[in-house]
């Protein structure tokens, strides 16, 4: 089966600019997650969707981050405006019956 | 969610068994023990999970103590490709499973 797809794989932007990441989960997976992984740390959950509804966004910095999942399939995560501390790998995952499958991630560098 | 404690790093000789410990003394009765690993520059990969019985699959074995307060992941014949960060996570599982990652154990398999 095809895995979780993410794009772009790499992105470099200047602080105060905006950026968007895209994720296509595994077909049929109702649950979708976005994680932020800062260098040297484990992934941190930002937001969890069940179909196109938000289950948990308690760790999402809502003043600058937003996410949506249209039609319960693809998802986008946006940062506007970006800060230096947003430099990280952004991982998307989808889940079926408790087992999560991760995409390769998008490495964001904010200069 | 219950927290886990893992050693920061471990070494293992190629071809030998790698035994990775995890303490989860505050685990609840309905929480599973999950193991994921993350090879450099890749997204985390599911390895195995269990509730109270020992589990084995093509990748590894999971040994959970009778009181469920600790577990051990066993890679029976470690190879250089098993060098990765290994995460032990406790979670209720199910369709909306939420994984809270710690810092994991960096396993270095030595030739």
Short mmCIF file of C-alpha atoms in Angstrom, two decimals, chain A residues 9 31 33 35 37 41-43 45 48 50 55-56 91 95 97-100 102-104 107, chain B residues 34 36 38 40-46 49 87 93-103:
data_model
loop_
_atom_site.label_atom_id
_atom_site.label_comp_id
_atom_site.label_asym_id
_atom_site.label_seq_id
_atom_site.Cartn_x
_atom_site.Cartn_y
_atom_site.Cartn_z
CA UNK A 9 10.40 17.75 1.65
CA UNK A 31 -7.27 9.80 11.88
CA UNK A 33 -1.89 13.89 12.97
CA UNK A 35 3.76 16.60 14.70
CA UNK A 37 10.07 17.61 15.75
CA UNK A 41 13.77 15.93 20.59
CA UNK A 42 10.94 13.47 20.08
CA UNK A 43 7.99 14.45 17.90
CA UNK A 45 1.80 16.43 18.65
CA UNK A 48 -5.18 15.47 15.61
CA UNK A 50 -10.76 12.43 13.09
CA UNK A 55 -9.96 15.93 18.12
CA UNK A 56 -7.06 17.68 19.85
CA UNK A 91 5.65 15.10 10.39
CA UNK A 95 -3.75 5.93 11.88
CA UNK A 97 -6.90 0.86 14.70
CA UNK A 98 -4.26 2.48 16.88
CA UNK A 99 -1.22 1.95 14.67
CA UNK A 100 0.25 5.12 13.20
CA UNK A 102 4.33 8.43 9.43
CA UNK A 103 5.33 10.34 6.35
CA UNK A 104 8.94 11.37 5.63
CA UNK A 107 12.24 20.03 7.06
CA UNK B 34 3.84 0.83 21.88
CA UNK B 36 8.34 2.96 17.45
CA UNK B 38 13.12 6.57 14.00
CA UNK B 40 17.97 9.22 10.88
CA UNK B 41 16.07 11.63 8.59
CA UNK B 42 13.00 9.39 8.39
CA UNK B 43 9.60 9.43 10.06
CA UNK B 44 8.96 7.13 13.01
CA UNK B 45 8.17 3.52 12.18
CA UNK B 46 5.87 1.22 14.13
CA UNK B 49 2.65 -3.10 20.72
CA UNK B 87 10.57 5.26 21.51
CA UNK B 93 -4.88 2.78 21.46
CA UNK B 94 -8.01 2.56 19.37
CA UNK B 95 -9.15 4.60 16.40
CA UNK B 96 -8.11 7.96 17.88
CA UNK B 97 -4.84 6.78 19.41
CA UNK B 98 -2.60 9.64 20.47
CA UNK B 99 1.16 9.08 20.71
CA UNK B 100 3.11 11.25 23.15
CA UNK B 101 6.80 10.84 22.39
CA UNK B 102 9.62 11.21 24.89
CA UNK B 103 13.26 11.48 23.92
#
